[in-house]
């Protein structure tokens, strides 16, 4: 029989992870669905569970110099309206689930669940966000794009817990998060795009593109993005087909119950084309 433990603090939770075969339960909105039993019997957990959503040390939003730090157990709803949370992250969260789910679902859970359709992931990749992993032996930082290696696969040791997410401060003249789902709210992404650009004096000073739900993990390629740095806005717009061609081999969606791979492939490219075509010379540069 599996054990269910509710630790009083982070240290107690880390001790359980170190000494036993435990899995972290945050808001449970992914885990409860994954482990539900269709025959009305209790949830089928293969491991001991350690419940951590209540741990205050792991909740909250703190503004530091040039970054914001978010406790892994912070509910998504707390992030939605917080002024220190980057607007792109808030935009992605605004497209997620329903208010009832967002009040319990956590940012750490969306990352650690490592679903190709996890909606905060394209934005976190785009913003070069990192995760803090803690164990009794200490802590380490890792970029979220290096942490996730595939669907539900992470470079996290059994005795480690994701404790904090750090998001560097960035300014863009243009940014977007678009999610295509089966309906307007409470739908899992068929395709998503997070994109941002900084256009300075008519030239591309920064271009970032991240697709969700079109490959085993988020698709972001900094070499392709960098190839457009210094290009004029009109060169980028005229070259949009060349840019799309570069992404064709990287977008490798699957057929599943939500959508077909050909549809996903085409929609992903359309979203990127729309973003590039929407770019214009900024009239003022907020935040500079
Ligand atoms: C009705 C419904 C609608 C949804 N809609 C969306 C949506 O639109 N977009 C979307 O992206 N997701 C959606 N989800 C999925 C889910 O709500 C999110 O992924 C959520 O952020 C998961 O967070 P959680 O705290 O509930 O994670 P949990 O279910 O508690 O955990 C998820 C996984 O992460 C691990 N984990 C959690 N926290 C940690 C930690 N700190 N350290 C190490 N491992 C950890 C757990 O062990 C588990 O494997 C939806 C779910 C439901 C039920």
Short mmCIF file of C-alpha atoms and ligand atoms in Angstrom, two decimals:
data_model
loop_
_atom_site.label_atom_id
_atom_site.label_comp_id
_atom_site.label_asym_id
_atom_site.label_seq_id
_atom_site.Cartn_x
_atom_site.Cartn_y
_atom_site.Cartn_z
CA UNK A 1 0.00 0.00 0.00
CA UNK A 2 1.29 3.45 -0.85
CA UNK A 3 1.86 6.09 1.82
CA UNK A 4 0.39 9.59 1.69
CA UNK A 5 2.40 12.22 3.61
CA UNK A 6 1.71 15.89 4.28
CA UNK A 7 5.01 17.47 5.39
CA UNK A 8 5.09 20.54 7.64
CA UNK A 9 7.88 22.22 5.74
CA UNK A 10 10.17 21.91 2.72
CA UNK A 11 12.94 20.20 4.66
CA UNK A 12 10.58 17.45 5.78
CA UNK A 13 9.40 17.01 2.18
CA UNK A 14 13.00 16.77 0.94
CA UNK A 15 13.78 14.15 3.63
CA UNK A 16 10.86 12.01 2.40
CA UNK A 17 12.11 12.28 -1.19
CA UNK A 18 15.64 11.38 -0.08
CA UNK A 19 14.78 8.36 2.07
CA UNK A 20 11.80 6.87 0.23
CA UNK A 21 10.17 6.34 -3.14
CA UNK A 22 7.89 9.39 -3.18
CA UNK A 23 6.27 11.46 -5.91
CA UNK A 24 5.44 15.14 -5.43
CA UNK A 25 1.77 16.16 -5.57
CA UNK A 26 1.27 19.87 -6.23
CA UNK A 27 -2.24 20.98 -7.26
CA UNK A 28 -2.99 17.46 -8.52
CA UNK A 29 -4.83 18.66 -11.65
CA UNK A 30 -2.65 16.52 -13.91
CA UNK A 31 -1.92 13.70 -11.47
CA UNK A 32 -5.54 13.12 -10.44
CA UNK A 33 -6.56 12.81 -14.09
CA UNK A 34 -3.61 10.53 -14.95
CA UNK A 35 -4.27 8.27 -11.97
CA UNK A 36 -8.08 8.21 -12.01
CA UNK A 37 -9.78 4.89 -11.92
CA UNK A 38 -12.61 4.29 -14.34
CA UNK A 39 -14.26 1.79 -12.03
CA UNK A 40 -14.93 4.24 -9.18
CA UNK A 41 -12.20 2.70 -7.04
CA UNK A 42 -9.66 4.98 -5.29
CA UNK A 43 -6.97 6.71 -7.34
CA UNK A 44 -4.27 4.34 -8.46
CA UNK A 45 -0.94 5.81 -7.29
CA UNK A 46 2.03 3.51 -7.96
CA UNK A 47 4.30 5.46 -5.59
CA UNK A 48 4.13 7.04 -2.17
CA UNK A 49 2.82 10.59 -2.43
CA UNK A 50 4.11 13.73 -0.74
CA UNK A 51 1.59 16.62 -0.78
CA UNK A 52 3.33 19.98 -1.09
CA UNK A 53 0.86 22.56 -2.41
CA UNK A 54 0.38 24.09 1.07
CA UNK A 55 4.08 24.74 1.74
CA UNK A 56 4.41 28.53 2.06
CA UNK A 57 8.16 28.38 1.36
CA UNK A 58 7.26 27.24 -2.17
CA UNK A 59 4.56 29.84 -2.87
CA UNK A 60 4.85 33.47 -3.87
CA UNK A 61 6.20 35.89 -6.44
CA UNK A 62 9.32 37.94 -5.74
CA UNK A 63 10.78 40.71 -7.89
CA UNK A 64 14.58 40.71 -7.87
CA UNK A 65 16.99 42.84 -9.90
CA UNK A 66 16.42 41.95 -13.58
CA UNK A 67 14.25 38.92 -12.89
CA UNK A 68 11.15 37.63 -11.16
CA UNK A 69 11.22 34.50 -9.01
CA UNK A 70 8.13 32.34 -8.59
CA UNK A 71 7.68 29.59 -6.01
CA UNK A 72 6.94 26.26 -7.71
CA UNK A 73 3.69 25.76 -5.75
CA UNK A 74 2.26 29.18 -6.70
CA UNK A 75 -1.20 28.68 -8.21
CA UNK A 76 -1.59 29.89 -11.79
CA UNK A 77 -4.44 32.21 -10.76
CA UNK A 78 -2.06 34.16 -8.46
CA UNK A 79 0.22 34.80 -11.45
CA UNK A 80 -2.54 35.90 -13.78
CA UNK A 81 -3.00 39.38 -12.35
CA UNK A 82 0.39 39.99 -10.72
CA UNK A 83 2.17 43.07 -12.12
CA UNK A 84 5.66 41.55 -11.72
CA UNK A 85 4.83 38.47 -13.79
CA UNK A 86 5.88 38.98 -17.44
CA UNK A 87 2.93 39.79 -19.69
CA UNK A 88 3.62 36.80 -21.97
CA UNK A 89 3.38 34.40 -19.02
CA UNK A 90 0.11 36.02 -17.94
CA UNK A 91 -1.21 35.78 -21.48
CA UNK A 92 -0.49 32.06 -21.64
CA UNK A 93 -2.08 31.45 -18.23
CA UNK A 94 -5.16 33.45 -19.28
CA UNK A 95 -5.67 30.84 -22.01
CA UNK A 96 -5.36 27.89 -19.62
CA UNK A 97 -8.12 25.75 -18.13
CA UNK A 98 -10.82 27.49 -16.05
CA UNK A 99 -10.56 29.72 -12.97
CA UNK A 100 -11.44 26.77 -10.71
CA UNK A 101 -8.54 24.69 -12.07
CA UNK A 102 -6.15 27.67 -12.12
CA UNK A 103 -6.72 28.25 -8.39
CA UNK A 104 -5.12 24.87 -7.60
CA UNK A 105 -2.92 24.14 -10.62
CA UNK A 106 0.66 25.35 -10.10
CA UNK A 107 3.36 26.70 -12.38
CA UNK A 108 5.79 24.04 -11.11
CA UNK A 109 3.23 21.34 -11.98
CA UNK A 110 2.83 22.60 -15.53
CA UNK A 111 6.61 22.41 -15.99
CA UNK A 112 7.19 19.09 -14.18
CA UNK A 113 4.31 17.46 -16.04
CA UNK A 114 6.40 18.08 -19.18
CA UNK A 115 3.50 17.75 -21.59
CA UNK A 116 4.23 18.85 -25.18
CA UNK A 117 0.96 20.83 -24.86
CA UNK A 118 1.80 22.50 -21.52
CA UNK A 119 0.84 26.10 -22.21
CA UNK A 120 3.38 27.92 -20.06
CA UNK A 121 6.28 26.02 -21.65
CA UNK A 122 6.66 27.87 -25.01
CA UNK A 123 6.67 31.17 -23.10
CA UNK A 124 9.16 29.94 -20.48
CA UNK A 125 11.48 28.63 -23.22
CA UNK A 126 11.21 31.93 -25.09
CA UNK A 127 12.06 33.96 -21.95
CA UNK A 128 15.08 31.75 -21.06
CA UNK A 129 13.42 30.85 -17.75
CA UNK A 130 15.25 28.55 -15.34
CA UNK A 131 14.25 26.17 -12.61
CA UNK A 132 15.75 25.70 -9.16
CA UNK A 133 15.92 22.05 -8.09
CA UNK A 134 16.49 21.32 -4.40
CA UNK A 135 17.44 18.20 -2.51
CA UNK A 136 18.93 17.60 0.93
CA UNK A 137 22.36 17.91 -0.72
CA UNK A 138 21.73 21.46 -1.96
CA UNK A 139 20.30 23.21 -4.99
CA UNK A 140 21.07 23.63 -8.67
CA UNK A 141 19.72 25.82 -11.46
CA UNK A 142 18.88 24.57 -14.91
CA UNK A 143 17.28 26.23 -17.93
CA UNK A 144 13.76 24.88 -18.39
CA UNK A 145 14.56 24.00 -22.00
CA UNK A 146 17.43 21.79 -20.70
CA UNK A 147 15.32 20.33 -17.89
CA UNK A 148 12.67 18.83 -20.19
CA UNK A 149 13.88 16.03 -22.46
CA UNK A 150 10.60 14.61 -23.80
CA UNK A 151 6.95 13.99 -22.97
CA UNK A 152 6.84 13.51 -19.15
CA UNK A 153 10.64 13.19 -19.14
CA UNK A 154 12.81 15.53 -17.07
CA UNK A 155 16.39 15.70 -15.89
CA UNK A 156 15.31 15.65 -12.25
CA UNK A 157 16.62 13.14 -9.74
CA UNK A 158 14.13 11.21 -7.55
CA UNK A 159 15.35 13.03 -4.42
CA UNK A 160 15.00 16.48 -6.02
CA UNK A 161 12.05 18.85 -6.05
CA UNK A 162 11.41 21.79 -8.35
CA UNK A 163 11.28 24.67 -5.88
CA UNK A 164 11.49 27.91 -7.85
CA UNK A 165 11.22 29.33 -11.35
CA UNK A 166 13.28 32.37 -12.38
CA UNK A 167 12.30 34.52 -15.35
CA UNK A 168 14.78 37.14 -16.61
CA UNK A 169 13.41 40.61 -17.32
CA UNK A 170 13.14 41.29 -21.06
CA UNK A 171 11.67 44.01 -23.24
CA UNK A 172 10.14 43.43 -26.66
CA UNK A 173 8.42 45.85 -28.99
CA UNK A 174 6.10 43.03 -30.13
CA UNK A 175 5.00 39.80 -28.43
CA UNK A 176 2.25 37.26 -28.76
CA UNK A 177 0.95 34.01 -27.36
CA UNK A 178 -1.64 32.24 -29.51
CA UNK A 179 -3.28 28.97 -28.58
CA UNK A 180 -5.42 26.94 -30.93
CA UNK A 181 -7.76 24.62 -29.06
CA UNK A 182 -11.03 22.81 -29.67
CA UNK A 183 -12.99 25.62 -27.98
CA UNK A 184 -12.25 29.04 -26.52
CA UNK A 185 -11.73 28.07 -22.88
CA UNK A 186 -10.84 24.95 -20.90
CA UNK A 187 -9.22 23.20 -23.87
CA UNK A 188 -5.82 21.56 -24.28
CA UNK A 189 -3.68 23.12 -27.05
CA UNK A 190 -3.67 21.60 -30.53
CA UNK A 191 -0.90 24.07 -31.42
CA UNK A 192 0.49 27.12 -29.69
CA UNK A 193 2.96 29.83 -30.56
CA UNK A 194 4.86 32.21 -28.32
CA UNK A 195 6.77 34.80 -30.30
CA UNK A 196 8.51 38.07 -29.51
CA UNK A 197 10.53 40.60 -31.43
CA UNK A 198 12.35 43.78 -30.62
CA UNK A 199 12.44 46.13 -33.58
CA UNK A 200 14.84 49.01 -33.04
CA UNK A 201 15.33 51.73 -35.66
CA UNK A 202 13.75 49.57 -38.33
CA UNK A 203 15.96 46.53 -37.65
CA UNK A 204 15.46 43.22 -35.88
CA UNK A 205 17.41 43.42 -32.65
CA UNK A 206 15.86 40.30 -31.12
CA UNK A 207 13.56 37.61 -32.53
CA UNK A 208 12.27 34.67 -30.48
CA UNK A 209 9.92 31.92 -31.62
CA UNK A 210 8.64 28.91 -29.63
CA UNK A 211 5.98 26.42 -30.72
CA UNK A 212 4.00 24.15 -28.39
CA UNK A 213 2.27 20.82 -29.16
CA UNK A 214 4.06 20.25 -32.48
CA UNK A 215 6.94 18.02 -31.32
CA UNK A 216 7.89 15.92 -28.26
CA UNK A 217 9.07 19.12 -26.55
CA UNK A 218 8.74 22.83 -27.29
CA UNK A 219 10.38 23.84 -30.58
CA UNK A 220 12.75 26.78 -30.20
CA UNK A 221 15.87 27.22 -32.35
CA UNK A 222 18.14 30.10 -31.37
CA UNK A 223 20.36 29.65 -34.43
CA UNK A 224 17.42 30.23 -36.76
CA UNK A 225 16.28 33.20 -34.70
CA UNK A 226 19.81 34.69 -34.67
CA UNK A 227 20.04 34.47 -38.47
CA UNK A 228 17.54 37.37 -38.67
CA UNK A 229 19.27 39.68 -36.22
CA UNK A 230 20.25 42.93 -37.93
CA UNK A 231 17.85 42.35 -40.83
CA UNK A 232 15.58 45.27 -41.64
CA UNK A 233 11.91 44.87 -40.94
CA UNK A 234 11.18 44.81 -44.66
CA UNK A 235 13.86 42.13 -45.26
CA UNK A 236 12.20 40.01 -42.57
CA UNK A 237 8.76 40.49 -44.06
CA UNK A 238 9.90 39.78 -47.62
CA UNK A 239 11.84 36.77 -46.28
CA UNK A 240 8.92 35.36 -44.28
CA UNK A 241 8.60 32.32 -46.60
CA UNK A 242 12.29 31.57 -46.15
CA UNK A 243 11.80 31.80 -42.39
CA UNK A 244 8.79 29.45 -42.52
CA UNK A 245 10.77 26.97 -44.67
CA UNK A 246 13.44 26.85 -41.96
CA UNK A 247 10.84 25.70 -39.42
CA UNK A 248 9.22 23.07 -41.67
CA UNK A 249 11.55 20.19 -40.60
CA UNK A 250 11.36 21.17 -36.91
CA UNK A 251 7.57 21.02 -36.71
CA UNK A 252 6.81 17.30 -36.28
CA UNK A 253 3.32 17.00 -34.78
CA UNK A 254 1.47 13.75 -34.21
CA UNK A 255 -2.09 12.68 -34.93
CA UNK A 256 -4.07 12.33 -31.73
CA UNK A 257 -7.64 12.64 -30.45
CA UNK A 258 -7.39 16.43 -30.49
CA UNK A 259 -6.05 17.02 -34.00
CA UNK A 260 -4.33 15.72 -37.13
CA UNK A 261 -0.63 16.22 -37.82
CA UNK A 262 -1.11 17.93 -41.21
CA UNK A 263 -3.54 20.44 -39.70
CA UNK A 264 -1.18 21.14 -36.80
CA UNK A 265 1.77 21.60 -39.14
CA UNK A 266 -0.04 24.09 -41.37
CA UNK A 267 -1.59 26.03 -38.48
CA UNK A 268 1.78 26.37 -36.73
CA UNK A 269 3.30 27.93 -39.86
CA UNK A 270 0.26 30.19 -40.33
CA UNK A 271 0.59 31.49 -36.77
CA UNK A 272 4.25 32.34 -37.35
CA UNK A 273 3.48 34.03 -40.67
CA UNK A 274 0.73 36.10 -39.02
CA UNK A 275 3.12 37.23 -36.30
CA UNK A 276 5.82 38.32 -38.76
CA UNK A 277 3.27 40.12 -40.93
CA UNK A 278 1.92 41.95 -37.85
CA UNK A 279 5.31 43.49 -37.02
CA UNK A 280 5.67 47.23 -37.48
CA UNK A 281 8.10 49.94 -36.50
CA UNK A 282 7.22 50.76 -32.86
CA UNK A 283 6.06 54.34 -32.33
CA UNK A 284 7.27 54.43 -28.72
CA UNK A 285 9.33 51.97 -26.77
CA UNK A 286 7.63 51.27 -23.41
CA UNK A 287 9.84 50.16 -20.59
CA UNK A 288 13.13 51.46 -22.03
C1 LIG B 1 -9.94 20.52 -16.74
C2 LIG B 1 -8.46 20.73 -16.95
C3 LIG B 1 -8.04 21.69 -17.87
C4 LIG B 1 -6.67 21.90 -18.10
N1 LIG B 1 -6.30 22.84 -19.01
C5 LIG B 1 -4.99 23.04 -19.27
C6 LIG B 1 -4.57 24.01 -20.22
O1 LIG B 1 -5.38 24.72 -20.84
N2 LIG B 1 -3.24 24.14 -20.45
C7 LIG B 1 -2.30 23.40 -19.79
O2 LIG B 1 -1.12 23.57 -20.03
N3 LIG B 1 -2.67 22.48 -18.86
C8 LIG B 1 -3.98 22.28 -18.58
N4 LIG B 1 -4.36 21.34 -17.64
C9 LIG B 1 -3.32 20.54 -16.97
C10 LIG B 1 -2.91 21.06 -15.58
O3 LIG B 1 -3.93 21.82 -14.96
C11 LIG B 1 -1.63 21.91 -15.62
O4 LIG B 1 -0.59 21.22 -16.27
C12 LIG B 1 -1.17 22.33 -14.20
O5 LIG B 1 -0.30 23.42 -14.27
C13 LIG B 1 -0.51 21.19 -13.43
O6 LIG B 1 -0.17 21.68 -12.15
P1 LIG B 1 -0.50 20.86 -10.82
O7 LIG B 1 0.00 21.68 -9.69
O8 LIG B 1 -1.93 20.48 -10.76
O9 LIG B 1 0.41 19.57 -11.07
P2 LIG B 1 0.25 18.09 -10.44
O10 LIG B 1 -0.87 17.37 -11.11
O11 LIG B 1 0.25 18.13 -8.96
O12 LIG B 1 1.65 17.46 -10.92
C14 LIG B 1 1.95 17.27 -12.28
C15 LIG B 1 3.29 16.52 -12.39
O13 LIG B 1 4.37 17.33 -11.95
C16 LIG B 1 5.04 16.75 -10.83
N5 LIG B 1 5.35 17.88 -9.94
C17 LIG B 1 4.48 18.87 -9.60
N6 LIG B 1 5.11 19.79 -8.87
C18 LIG B 1 6.40 19.37 -8.74
C19 LIG B 1 7.55 19.92 -8.10
N7 LIG B 1 7.51 21.10 -7.45
N8 LIG B 1 8.71 19.24 -8.15
C20 LIG B 1 8.77 18.06 -8.84
N9 LIG B 1 7.73 17.50 -9.48
C21 LIG B 1 6.55 18.14 -9.42
C22 LIG B 1 4.07 15.75 -10.24
O14 LIG B 1 4.74 14.71 -9.56
C23 LIG B 1 3.36 15.27 -11.51
O15 LIG B 1 4.17 14.32 -12.19
C24 LIG B 1 -5.71 21.13 -17.40
C25 LIG B 1 -6.14 20.17 -16.45
C26 LIG B 1 -7.49 19.98 -16.23
C27 LIG B 1 -7.93 18.94 -15.22
#
